[in-house]
JSON list of N, CA and C in Angstrom, two decimals:
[
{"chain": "A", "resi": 57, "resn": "UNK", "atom": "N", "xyz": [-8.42, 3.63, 4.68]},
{"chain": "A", "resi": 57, "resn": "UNK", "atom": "CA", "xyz": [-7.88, 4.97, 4.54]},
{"chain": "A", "resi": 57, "resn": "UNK", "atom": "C", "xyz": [-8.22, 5.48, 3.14]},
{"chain": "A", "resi": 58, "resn": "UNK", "atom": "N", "xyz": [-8.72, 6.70, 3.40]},
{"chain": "A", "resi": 58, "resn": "UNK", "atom": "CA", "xyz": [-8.66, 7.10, 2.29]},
{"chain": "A", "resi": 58, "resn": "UNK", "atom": "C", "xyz": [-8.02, 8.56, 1.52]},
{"chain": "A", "resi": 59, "resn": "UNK", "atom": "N", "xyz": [-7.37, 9.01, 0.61]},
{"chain": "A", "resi": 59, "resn": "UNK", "atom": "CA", "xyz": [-6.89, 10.19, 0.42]},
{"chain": "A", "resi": 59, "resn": "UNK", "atom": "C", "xyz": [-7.43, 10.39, -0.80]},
{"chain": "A", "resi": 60, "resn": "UNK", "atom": "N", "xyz": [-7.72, 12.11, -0.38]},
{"chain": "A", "resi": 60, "resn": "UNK", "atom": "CA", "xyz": [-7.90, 13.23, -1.14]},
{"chain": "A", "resi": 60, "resn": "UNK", "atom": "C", "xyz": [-6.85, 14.09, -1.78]},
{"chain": "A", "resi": 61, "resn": "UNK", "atom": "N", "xyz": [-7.19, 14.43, -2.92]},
{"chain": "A", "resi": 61, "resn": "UNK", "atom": "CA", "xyz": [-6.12, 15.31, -3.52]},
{"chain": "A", "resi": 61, "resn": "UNK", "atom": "C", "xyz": [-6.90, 16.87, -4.00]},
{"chain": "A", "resi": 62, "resn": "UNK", "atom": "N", "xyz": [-6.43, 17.76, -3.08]},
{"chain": "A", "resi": 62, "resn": "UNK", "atom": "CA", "xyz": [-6.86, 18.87, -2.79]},
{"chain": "A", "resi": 62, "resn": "UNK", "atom": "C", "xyz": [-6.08, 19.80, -4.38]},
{"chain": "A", "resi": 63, "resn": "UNK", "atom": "N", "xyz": [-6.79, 20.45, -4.61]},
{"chain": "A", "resi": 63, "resn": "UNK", "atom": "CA", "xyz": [-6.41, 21.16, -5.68]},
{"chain": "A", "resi": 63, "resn": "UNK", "atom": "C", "xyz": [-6.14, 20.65, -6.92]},
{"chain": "A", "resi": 64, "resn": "UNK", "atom": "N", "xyz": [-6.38, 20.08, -7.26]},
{"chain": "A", "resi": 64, "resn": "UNK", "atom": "CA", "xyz": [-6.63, 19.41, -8.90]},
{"chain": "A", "resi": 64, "resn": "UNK", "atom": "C", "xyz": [-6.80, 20.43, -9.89]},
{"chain": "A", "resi": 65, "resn": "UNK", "atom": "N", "xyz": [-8.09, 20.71, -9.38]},
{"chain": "A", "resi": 65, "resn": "UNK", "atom": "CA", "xyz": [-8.43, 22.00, -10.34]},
{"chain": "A", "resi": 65, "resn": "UNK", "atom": "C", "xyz": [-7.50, 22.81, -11.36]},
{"chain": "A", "resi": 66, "resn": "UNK", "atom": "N", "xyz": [-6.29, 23.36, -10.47]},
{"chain": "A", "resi": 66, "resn": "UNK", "atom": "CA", "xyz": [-5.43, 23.63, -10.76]},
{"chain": "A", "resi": 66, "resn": "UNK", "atom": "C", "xyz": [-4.33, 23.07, -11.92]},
{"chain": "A", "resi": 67, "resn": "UNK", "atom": "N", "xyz": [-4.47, 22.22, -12.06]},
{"chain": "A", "resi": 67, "resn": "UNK", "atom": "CA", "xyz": [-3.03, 21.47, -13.18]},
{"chain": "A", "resi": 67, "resn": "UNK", "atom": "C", "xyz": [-3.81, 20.85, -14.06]},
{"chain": "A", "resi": 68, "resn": "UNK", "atom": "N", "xyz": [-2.98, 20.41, -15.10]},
{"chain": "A", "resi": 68, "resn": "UNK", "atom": "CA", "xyz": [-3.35, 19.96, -16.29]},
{"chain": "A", "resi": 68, "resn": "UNK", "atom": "C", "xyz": [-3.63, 18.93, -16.56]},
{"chain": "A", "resi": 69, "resn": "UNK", "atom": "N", "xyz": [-4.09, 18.46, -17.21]},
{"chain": "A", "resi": 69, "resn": "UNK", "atom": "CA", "xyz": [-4.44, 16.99, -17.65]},
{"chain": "A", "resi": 69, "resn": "UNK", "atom": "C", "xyz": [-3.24, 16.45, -17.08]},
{"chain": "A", "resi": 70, "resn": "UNK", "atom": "N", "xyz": [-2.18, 16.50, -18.23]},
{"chain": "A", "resi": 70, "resn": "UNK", "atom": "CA", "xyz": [-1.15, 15.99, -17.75]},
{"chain": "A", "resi": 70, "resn": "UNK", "atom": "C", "xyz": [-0.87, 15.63, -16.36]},
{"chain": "A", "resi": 71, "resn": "UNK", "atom": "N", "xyz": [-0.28, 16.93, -15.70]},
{"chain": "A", "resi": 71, "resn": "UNK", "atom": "CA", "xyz": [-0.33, 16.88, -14.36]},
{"chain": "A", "resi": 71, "resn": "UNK", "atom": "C", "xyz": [-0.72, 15.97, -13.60]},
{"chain": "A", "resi": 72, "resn": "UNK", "atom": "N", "xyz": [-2.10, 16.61, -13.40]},
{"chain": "A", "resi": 72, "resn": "UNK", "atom": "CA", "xyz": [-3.02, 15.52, -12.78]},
{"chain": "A", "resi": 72, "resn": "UNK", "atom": "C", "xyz": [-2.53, 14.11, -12.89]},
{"chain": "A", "resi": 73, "resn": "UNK", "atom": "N", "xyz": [-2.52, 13.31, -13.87]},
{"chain": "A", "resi": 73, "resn": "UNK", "atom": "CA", "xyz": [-1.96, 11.90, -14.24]},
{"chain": "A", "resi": 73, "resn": "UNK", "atom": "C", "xyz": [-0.69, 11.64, -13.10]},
{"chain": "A", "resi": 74, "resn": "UNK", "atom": "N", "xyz": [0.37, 12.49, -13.51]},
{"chain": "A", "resi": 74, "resn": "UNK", "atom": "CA", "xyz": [1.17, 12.39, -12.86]},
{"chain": "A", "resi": 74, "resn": "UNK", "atom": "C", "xyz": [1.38, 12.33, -11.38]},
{"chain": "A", "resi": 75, "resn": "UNK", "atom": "N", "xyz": [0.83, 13.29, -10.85]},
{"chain": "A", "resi": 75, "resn": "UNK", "atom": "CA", "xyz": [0.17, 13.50, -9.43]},
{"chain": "A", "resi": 75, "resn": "UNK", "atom": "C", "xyz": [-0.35, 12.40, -8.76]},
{"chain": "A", "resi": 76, "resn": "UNK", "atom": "N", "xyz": [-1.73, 11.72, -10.01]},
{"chain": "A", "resi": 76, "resn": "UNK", "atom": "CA", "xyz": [-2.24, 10.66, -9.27]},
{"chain": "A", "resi": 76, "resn": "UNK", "atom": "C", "xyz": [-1.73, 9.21, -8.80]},
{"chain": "A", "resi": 77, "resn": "UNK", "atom": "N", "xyz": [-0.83, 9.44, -10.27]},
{"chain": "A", "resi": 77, "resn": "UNK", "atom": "CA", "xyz": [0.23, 8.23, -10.21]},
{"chain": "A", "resi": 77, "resn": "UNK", "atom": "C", "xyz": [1.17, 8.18, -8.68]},
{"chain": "A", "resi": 78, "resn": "UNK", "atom": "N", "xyz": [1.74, 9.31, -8.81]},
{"chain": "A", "resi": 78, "resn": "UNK", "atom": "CA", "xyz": [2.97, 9.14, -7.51]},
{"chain": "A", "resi": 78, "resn": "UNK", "atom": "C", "xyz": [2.53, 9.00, -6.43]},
{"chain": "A", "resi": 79, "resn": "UNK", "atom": "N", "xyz": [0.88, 9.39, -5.96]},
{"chain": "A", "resi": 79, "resn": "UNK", "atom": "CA", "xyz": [0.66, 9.88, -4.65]},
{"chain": "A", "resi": 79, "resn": "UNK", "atom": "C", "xyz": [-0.14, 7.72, -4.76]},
{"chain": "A", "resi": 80, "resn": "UNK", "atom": "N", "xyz": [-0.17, 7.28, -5.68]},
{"chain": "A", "resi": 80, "resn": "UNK", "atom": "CA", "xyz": [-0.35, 5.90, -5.71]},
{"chain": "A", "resi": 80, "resn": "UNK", "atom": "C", "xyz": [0.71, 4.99, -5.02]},
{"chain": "A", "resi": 81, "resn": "UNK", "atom": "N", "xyz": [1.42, 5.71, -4.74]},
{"chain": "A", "resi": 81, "resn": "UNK", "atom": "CA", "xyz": [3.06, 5.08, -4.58]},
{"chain": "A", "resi": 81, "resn": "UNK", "atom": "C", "xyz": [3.81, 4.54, -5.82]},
{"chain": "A", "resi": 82, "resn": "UNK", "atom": "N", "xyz": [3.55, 5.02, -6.99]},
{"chain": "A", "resi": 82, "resn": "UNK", "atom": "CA", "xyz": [4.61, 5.23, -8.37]},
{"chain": "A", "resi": 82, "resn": "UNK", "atom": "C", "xyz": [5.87, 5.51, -8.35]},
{"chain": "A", "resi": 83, "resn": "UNK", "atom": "N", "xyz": [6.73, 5.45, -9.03]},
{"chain": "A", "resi": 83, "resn": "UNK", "atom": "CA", "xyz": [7.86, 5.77, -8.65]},
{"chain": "A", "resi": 83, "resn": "UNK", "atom": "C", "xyz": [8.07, 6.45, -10.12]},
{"chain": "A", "resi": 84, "resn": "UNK", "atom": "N", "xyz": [8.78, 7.59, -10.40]},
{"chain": "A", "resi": 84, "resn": "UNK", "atom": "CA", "xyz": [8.98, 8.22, -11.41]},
{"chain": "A", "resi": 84, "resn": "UNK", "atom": "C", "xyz": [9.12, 7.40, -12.65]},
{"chain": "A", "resi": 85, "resn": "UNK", "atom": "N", "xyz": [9.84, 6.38, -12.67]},
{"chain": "A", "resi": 85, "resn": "UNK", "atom": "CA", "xyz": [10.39, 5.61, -13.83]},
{"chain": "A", "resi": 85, "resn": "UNK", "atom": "C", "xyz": [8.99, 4.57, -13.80]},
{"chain": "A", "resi": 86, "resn": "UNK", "atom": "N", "xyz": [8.51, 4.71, -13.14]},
{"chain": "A", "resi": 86, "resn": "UNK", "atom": "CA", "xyz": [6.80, 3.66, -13.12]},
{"chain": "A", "resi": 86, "resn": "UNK", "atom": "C", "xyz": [5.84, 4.88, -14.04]},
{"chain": "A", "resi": 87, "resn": "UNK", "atom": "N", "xyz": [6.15, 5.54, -13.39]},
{"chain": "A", "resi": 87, "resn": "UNK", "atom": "CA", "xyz": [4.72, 6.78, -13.93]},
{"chain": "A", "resi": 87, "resn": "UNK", "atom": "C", "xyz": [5.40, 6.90, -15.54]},
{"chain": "A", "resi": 88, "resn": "UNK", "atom": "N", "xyz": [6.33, 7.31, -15.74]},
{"chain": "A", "resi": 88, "resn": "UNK", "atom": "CA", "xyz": [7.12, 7.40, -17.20]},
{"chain": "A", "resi": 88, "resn": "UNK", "atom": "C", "xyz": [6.69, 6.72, -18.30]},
{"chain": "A", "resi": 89, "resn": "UNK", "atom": "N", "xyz": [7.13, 5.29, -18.06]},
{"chain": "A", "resi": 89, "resn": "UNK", "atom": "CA", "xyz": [6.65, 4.09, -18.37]},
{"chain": "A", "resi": 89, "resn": "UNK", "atom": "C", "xyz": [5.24, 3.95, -18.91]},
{"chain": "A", "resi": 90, "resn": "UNK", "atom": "N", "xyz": [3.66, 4.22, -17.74]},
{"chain": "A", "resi": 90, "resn": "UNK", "atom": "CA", "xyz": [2.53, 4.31, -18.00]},
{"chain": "A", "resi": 90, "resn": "UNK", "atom": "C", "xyz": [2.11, 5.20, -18.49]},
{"chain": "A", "resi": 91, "resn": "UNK", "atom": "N", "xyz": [2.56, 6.61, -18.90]},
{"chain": "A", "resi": 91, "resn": "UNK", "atom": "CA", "xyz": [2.39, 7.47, -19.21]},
{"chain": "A", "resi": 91, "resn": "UNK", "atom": "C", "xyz": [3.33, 7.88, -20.67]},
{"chain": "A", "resi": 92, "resn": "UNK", "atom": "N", "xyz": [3.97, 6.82, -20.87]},
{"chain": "A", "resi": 92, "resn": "UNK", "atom": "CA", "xyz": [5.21, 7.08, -22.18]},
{"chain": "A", "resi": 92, "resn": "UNK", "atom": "C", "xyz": [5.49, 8.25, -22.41]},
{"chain": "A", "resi": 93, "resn": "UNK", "atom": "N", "xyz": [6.15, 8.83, -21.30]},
{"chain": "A", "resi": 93, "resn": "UNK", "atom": "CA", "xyz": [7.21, 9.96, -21.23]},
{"chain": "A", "resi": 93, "resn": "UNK", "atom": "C", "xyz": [8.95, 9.23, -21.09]},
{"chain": "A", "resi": 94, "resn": "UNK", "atom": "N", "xyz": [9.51, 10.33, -20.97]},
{"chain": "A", "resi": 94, "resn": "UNK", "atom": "CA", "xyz": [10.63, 10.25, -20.00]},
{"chain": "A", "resi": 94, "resn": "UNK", "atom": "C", "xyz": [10.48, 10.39, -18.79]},
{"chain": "A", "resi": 95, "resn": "UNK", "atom": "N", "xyz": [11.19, 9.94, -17.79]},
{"chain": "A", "resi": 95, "resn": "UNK", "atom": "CA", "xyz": [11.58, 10.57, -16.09]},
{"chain": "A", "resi": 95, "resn": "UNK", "atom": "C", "xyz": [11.94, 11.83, -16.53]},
{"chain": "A", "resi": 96, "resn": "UNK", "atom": "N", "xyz": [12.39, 12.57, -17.13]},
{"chain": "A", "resi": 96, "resn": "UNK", "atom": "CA", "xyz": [13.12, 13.82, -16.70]},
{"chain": "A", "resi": 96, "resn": "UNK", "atom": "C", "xyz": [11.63, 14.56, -16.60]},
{"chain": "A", "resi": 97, "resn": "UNK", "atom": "N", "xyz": [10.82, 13.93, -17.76]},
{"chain": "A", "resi": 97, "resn": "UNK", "atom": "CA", "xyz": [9.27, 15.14, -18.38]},
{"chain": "A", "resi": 97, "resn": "UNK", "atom": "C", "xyz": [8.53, 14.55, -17.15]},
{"chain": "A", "resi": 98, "resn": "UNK", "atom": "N", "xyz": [8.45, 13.41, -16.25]},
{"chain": "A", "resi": 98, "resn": "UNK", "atom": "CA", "xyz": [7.47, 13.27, -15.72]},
{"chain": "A", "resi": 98, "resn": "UNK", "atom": "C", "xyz": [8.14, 14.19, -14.30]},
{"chain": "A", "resi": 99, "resn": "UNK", "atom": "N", "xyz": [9.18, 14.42, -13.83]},
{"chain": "A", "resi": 99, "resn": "UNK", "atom": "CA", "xyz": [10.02, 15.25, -13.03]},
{"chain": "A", "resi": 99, "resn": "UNK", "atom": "C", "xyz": [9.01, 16.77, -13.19]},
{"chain": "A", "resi": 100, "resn": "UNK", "atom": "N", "xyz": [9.44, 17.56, -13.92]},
{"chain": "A", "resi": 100, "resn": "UNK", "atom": "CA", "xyz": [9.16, 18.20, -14.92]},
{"chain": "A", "resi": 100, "resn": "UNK", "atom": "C", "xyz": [7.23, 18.24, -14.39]},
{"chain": "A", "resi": 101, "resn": "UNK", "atom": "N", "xyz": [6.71, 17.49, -14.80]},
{"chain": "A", "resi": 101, "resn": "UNK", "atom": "CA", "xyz": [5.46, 17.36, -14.52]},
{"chain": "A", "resi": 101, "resn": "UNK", "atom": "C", "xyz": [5.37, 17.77, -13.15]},
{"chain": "A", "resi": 102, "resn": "UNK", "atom": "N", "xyz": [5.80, 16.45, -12.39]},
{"chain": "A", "resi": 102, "resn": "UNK", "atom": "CA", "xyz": [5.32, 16.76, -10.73]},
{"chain": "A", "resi": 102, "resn": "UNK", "atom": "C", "xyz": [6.09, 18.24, -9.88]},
{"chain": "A", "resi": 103, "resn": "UNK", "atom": "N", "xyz": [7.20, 18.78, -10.73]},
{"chain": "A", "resi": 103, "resn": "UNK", "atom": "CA", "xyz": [7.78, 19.90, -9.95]},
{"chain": "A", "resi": 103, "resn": "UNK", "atom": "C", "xyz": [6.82, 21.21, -10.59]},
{"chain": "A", "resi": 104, "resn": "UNK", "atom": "N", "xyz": [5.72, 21.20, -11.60]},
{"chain": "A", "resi": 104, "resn": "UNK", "atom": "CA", "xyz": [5.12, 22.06, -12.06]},
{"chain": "A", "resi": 104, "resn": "UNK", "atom": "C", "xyz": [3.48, 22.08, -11.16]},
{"chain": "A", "resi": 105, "resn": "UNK", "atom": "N", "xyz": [3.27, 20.89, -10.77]},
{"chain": "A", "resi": 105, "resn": "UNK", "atom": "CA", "xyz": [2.22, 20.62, -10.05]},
{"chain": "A", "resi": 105, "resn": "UNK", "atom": "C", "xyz": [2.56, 20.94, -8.63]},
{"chain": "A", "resi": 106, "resn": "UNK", "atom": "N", "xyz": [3.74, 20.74, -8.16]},
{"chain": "A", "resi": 106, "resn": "UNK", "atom": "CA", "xyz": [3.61, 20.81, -6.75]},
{"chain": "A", "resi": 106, "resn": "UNK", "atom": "C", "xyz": [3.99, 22.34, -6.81]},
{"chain": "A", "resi": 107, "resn": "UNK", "atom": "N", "xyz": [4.52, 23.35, -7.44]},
{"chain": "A", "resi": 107, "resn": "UNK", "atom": "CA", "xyz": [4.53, 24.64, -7.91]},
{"chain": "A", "resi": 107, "resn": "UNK", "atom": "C", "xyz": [3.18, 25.60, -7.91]},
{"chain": "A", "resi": 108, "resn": "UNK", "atom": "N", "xyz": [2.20, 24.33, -8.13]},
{"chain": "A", "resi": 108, "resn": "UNK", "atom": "CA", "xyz": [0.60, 25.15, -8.08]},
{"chain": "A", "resi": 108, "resn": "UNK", "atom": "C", "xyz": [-0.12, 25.11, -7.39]},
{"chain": "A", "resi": 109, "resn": "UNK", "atom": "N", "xyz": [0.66, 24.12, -6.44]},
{"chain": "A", "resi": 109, "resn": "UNK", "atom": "CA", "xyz": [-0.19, 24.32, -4.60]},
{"chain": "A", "resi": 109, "resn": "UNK", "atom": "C", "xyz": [-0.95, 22.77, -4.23]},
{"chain": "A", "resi": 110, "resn": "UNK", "atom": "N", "xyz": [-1.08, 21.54, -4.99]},
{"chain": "A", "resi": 110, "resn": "UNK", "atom": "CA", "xyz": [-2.19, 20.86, -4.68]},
{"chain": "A", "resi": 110, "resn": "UNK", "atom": "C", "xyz": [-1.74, 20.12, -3.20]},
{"chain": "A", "resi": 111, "resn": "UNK", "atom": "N", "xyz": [-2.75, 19.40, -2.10]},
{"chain": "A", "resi": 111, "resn": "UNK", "atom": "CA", "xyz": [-1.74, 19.10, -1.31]},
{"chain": "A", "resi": 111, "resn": "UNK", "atom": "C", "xyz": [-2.83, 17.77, -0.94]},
{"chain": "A", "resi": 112, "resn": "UNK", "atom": "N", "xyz": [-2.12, 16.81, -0.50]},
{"chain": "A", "resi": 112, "resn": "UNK", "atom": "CA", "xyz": [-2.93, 15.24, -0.26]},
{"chain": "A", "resi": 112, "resn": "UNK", "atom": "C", "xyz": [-3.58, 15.59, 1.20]},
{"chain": "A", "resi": 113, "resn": "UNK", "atom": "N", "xyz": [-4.62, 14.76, 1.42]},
{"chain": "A", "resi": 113, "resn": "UNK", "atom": "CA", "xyz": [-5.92, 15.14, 2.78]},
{"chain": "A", "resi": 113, "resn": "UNK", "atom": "C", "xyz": [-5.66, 13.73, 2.71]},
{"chain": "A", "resi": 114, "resn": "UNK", "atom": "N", "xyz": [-5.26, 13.02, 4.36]},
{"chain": "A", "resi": 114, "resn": "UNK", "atom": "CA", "xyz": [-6.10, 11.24, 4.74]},
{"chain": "A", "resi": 114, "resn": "UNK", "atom": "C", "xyz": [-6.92, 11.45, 5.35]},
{"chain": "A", "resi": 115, "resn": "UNK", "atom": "N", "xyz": [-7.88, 10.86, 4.93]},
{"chain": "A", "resi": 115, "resn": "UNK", "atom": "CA", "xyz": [-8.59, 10.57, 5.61]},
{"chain": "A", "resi": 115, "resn": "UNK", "atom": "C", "xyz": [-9.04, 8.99, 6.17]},
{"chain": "A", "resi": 116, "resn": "UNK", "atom": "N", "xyz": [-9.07, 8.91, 7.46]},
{"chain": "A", "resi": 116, "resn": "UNK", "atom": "CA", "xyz": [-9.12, 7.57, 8.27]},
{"chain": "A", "resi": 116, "resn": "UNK", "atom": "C", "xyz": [-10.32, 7.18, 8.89]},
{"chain": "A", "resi": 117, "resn": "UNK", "atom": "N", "xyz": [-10.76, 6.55, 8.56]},
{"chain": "A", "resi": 117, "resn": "UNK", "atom": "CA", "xyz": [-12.28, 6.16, 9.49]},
{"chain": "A", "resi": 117, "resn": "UNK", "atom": "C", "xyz": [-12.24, 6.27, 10.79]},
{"chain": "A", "resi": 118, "resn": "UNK", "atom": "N", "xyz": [-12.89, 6.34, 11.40]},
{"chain": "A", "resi": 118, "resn": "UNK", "atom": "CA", "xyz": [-12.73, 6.25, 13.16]},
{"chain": "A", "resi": 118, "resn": "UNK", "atom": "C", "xyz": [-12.71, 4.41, 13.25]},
{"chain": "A", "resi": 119, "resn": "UNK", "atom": "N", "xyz": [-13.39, 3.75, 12.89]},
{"chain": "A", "resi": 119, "resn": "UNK", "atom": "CA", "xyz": [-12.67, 2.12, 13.14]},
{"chain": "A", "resi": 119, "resn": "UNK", "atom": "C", "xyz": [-11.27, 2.20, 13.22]},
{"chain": "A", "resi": 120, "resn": "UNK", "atom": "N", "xyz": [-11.06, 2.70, 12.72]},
{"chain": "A", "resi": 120, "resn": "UNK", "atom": "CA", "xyz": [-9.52, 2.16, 12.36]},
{"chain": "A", "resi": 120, "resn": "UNK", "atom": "C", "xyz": [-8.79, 2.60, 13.18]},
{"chain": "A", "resi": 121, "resn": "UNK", "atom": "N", "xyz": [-9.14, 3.63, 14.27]},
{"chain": "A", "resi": 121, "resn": "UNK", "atom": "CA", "xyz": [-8.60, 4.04, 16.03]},
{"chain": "A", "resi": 121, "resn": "UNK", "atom": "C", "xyz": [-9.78, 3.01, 17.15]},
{"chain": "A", "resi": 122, "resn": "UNK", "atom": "N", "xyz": [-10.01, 2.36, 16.69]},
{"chain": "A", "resi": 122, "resn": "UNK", "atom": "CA", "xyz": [-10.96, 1.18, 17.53]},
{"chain": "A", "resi": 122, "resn": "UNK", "atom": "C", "xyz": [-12.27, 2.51, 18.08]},
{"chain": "A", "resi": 123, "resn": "UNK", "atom": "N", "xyz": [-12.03, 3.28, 17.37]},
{"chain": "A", "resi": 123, "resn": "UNK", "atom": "CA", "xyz": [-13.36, 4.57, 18.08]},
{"chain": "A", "resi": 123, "resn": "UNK", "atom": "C", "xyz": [-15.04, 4.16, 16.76]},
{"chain": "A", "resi": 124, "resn": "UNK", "atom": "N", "xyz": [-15.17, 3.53, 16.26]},
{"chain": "A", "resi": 124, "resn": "UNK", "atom": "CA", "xyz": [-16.28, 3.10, 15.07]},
{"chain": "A", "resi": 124, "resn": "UNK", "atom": "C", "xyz": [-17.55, 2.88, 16.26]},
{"chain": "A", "resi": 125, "resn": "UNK", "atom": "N", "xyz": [-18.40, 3.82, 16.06]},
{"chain": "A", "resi": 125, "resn": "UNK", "atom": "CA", "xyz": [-19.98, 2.86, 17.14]},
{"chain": "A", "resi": 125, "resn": "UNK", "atom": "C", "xyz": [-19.91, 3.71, 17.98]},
{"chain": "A", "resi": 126, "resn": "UNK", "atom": "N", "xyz": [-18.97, 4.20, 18.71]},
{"chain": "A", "resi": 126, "resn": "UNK", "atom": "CA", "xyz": [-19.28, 5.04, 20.20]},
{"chain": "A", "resi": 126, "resn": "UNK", "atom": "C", "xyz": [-19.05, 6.41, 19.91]},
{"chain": "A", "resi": 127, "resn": "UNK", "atom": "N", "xyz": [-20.92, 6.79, 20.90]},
{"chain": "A", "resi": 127, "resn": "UNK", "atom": "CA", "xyz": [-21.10, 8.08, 20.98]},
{"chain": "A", "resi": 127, "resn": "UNK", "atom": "C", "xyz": [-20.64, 8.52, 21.96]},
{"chain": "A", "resi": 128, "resn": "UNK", "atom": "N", "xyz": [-19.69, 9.95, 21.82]},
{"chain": "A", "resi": 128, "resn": "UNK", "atom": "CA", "xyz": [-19.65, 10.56, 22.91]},
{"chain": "A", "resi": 128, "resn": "UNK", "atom": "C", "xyz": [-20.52, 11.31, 23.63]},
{"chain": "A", "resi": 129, "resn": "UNK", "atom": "N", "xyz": [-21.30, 11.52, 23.03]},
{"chain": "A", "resi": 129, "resn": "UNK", "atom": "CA", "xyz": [-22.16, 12.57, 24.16]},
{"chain": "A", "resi": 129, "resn": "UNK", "atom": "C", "xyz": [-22.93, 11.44, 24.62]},
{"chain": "A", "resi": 130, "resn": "UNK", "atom": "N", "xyz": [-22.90, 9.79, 24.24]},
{"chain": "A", "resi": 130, "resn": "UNK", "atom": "CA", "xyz": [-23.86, 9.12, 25.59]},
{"chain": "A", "resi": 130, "resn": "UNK", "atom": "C", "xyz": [-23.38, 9.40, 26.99]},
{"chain": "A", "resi": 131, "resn": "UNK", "atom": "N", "xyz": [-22.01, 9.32, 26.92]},
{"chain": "A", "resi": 131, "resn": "UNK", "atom": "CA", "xyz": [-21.34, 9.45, 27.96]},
{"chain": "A", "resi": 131, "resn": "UNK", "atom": "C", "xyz": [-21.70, 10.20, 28.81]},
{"chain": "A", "resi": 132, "resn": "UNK", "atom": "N", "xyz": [-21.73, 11.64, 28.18]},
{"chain": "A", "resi": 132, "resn": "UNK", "atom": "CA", "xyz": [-21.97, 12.88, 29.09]},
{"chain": "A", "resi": 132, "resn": "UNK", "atom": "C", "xyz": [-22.96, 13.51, 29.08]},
{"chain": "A", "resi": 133, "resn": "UNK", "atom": "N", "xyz": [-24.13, 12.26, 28.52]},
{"chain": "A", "resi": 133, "resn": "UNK", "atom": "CA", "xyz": [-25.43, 12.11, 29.54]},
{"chain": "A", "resi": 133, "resn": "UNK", "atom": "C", "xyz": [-25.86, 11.38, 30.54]},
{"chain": "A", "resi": 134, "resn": "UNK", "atom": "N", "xyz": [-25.01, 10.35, 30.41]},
{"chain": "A", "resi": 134, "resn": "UNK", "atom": "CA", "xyz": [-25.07, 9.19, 31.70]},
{"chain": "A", "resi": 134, "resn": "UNK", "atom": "C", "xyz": [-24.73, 9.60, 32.75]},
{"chain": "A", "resi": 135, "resn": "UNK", "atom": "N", "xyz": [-23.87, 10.87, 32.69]},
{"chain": "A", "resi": 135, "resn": "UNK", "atom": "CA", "xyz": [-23.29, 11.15, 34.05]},
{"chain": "A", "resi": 135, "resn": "UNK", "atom": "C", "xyz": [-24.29, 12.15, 34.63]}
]
C-alpha cells in the first residue's frame, strides 16, 4: 500500500513535517518529541494544515485484491 499526500504544496515546512509524521501513524506527543516542539504547537500545526485542504490518496496494488496478472479484456475476447 501505498499513500499519497495530496496538497503539500500548500503548508509550510513546518506543516508538512507534521502532516507527514501523523499520517505515519505518530501520535502528537511522538511528532513533538521529533520535532522539539510542544503538543499544543504541534496541535496547532496539524489544525493549520488540515485548514488548507491537504487530503491522504491509498493507493493499493491490484495483488493485493488477488486481481495482479489478469487481463480483462482477454476475457471479452474469448467469448
Amino acid at each position: 500500500m501505498h499513500l499519497e499526500i495530496r496538497g503539500l504544496e500548500k503548508l509550510s515546512f513546518r506543516e508538512r513535517q507534521a502532516v507527514v509524521l501523523k499520517e505515519s501513524g505518530k501520535s502528537q506527543e511522538q511528532i513533538a518529541k521529533k520535532l522539539h516542539l510542544s503538543p499544543s504547537s504541534v496541535a496547532t500545526l496539524l489544525n493549520r494544515a488540515k485548514g488548507k485542504g491537504y487530503e491522504i490518496v491509498c493507493i493499493i496494488p491490484e495483488a493485493e485484491f488477488g486481481l495482479g496478472g489478469y487481463d480483462f479484456d482477454e476475457e471479452d475476447t474469448e467469448s
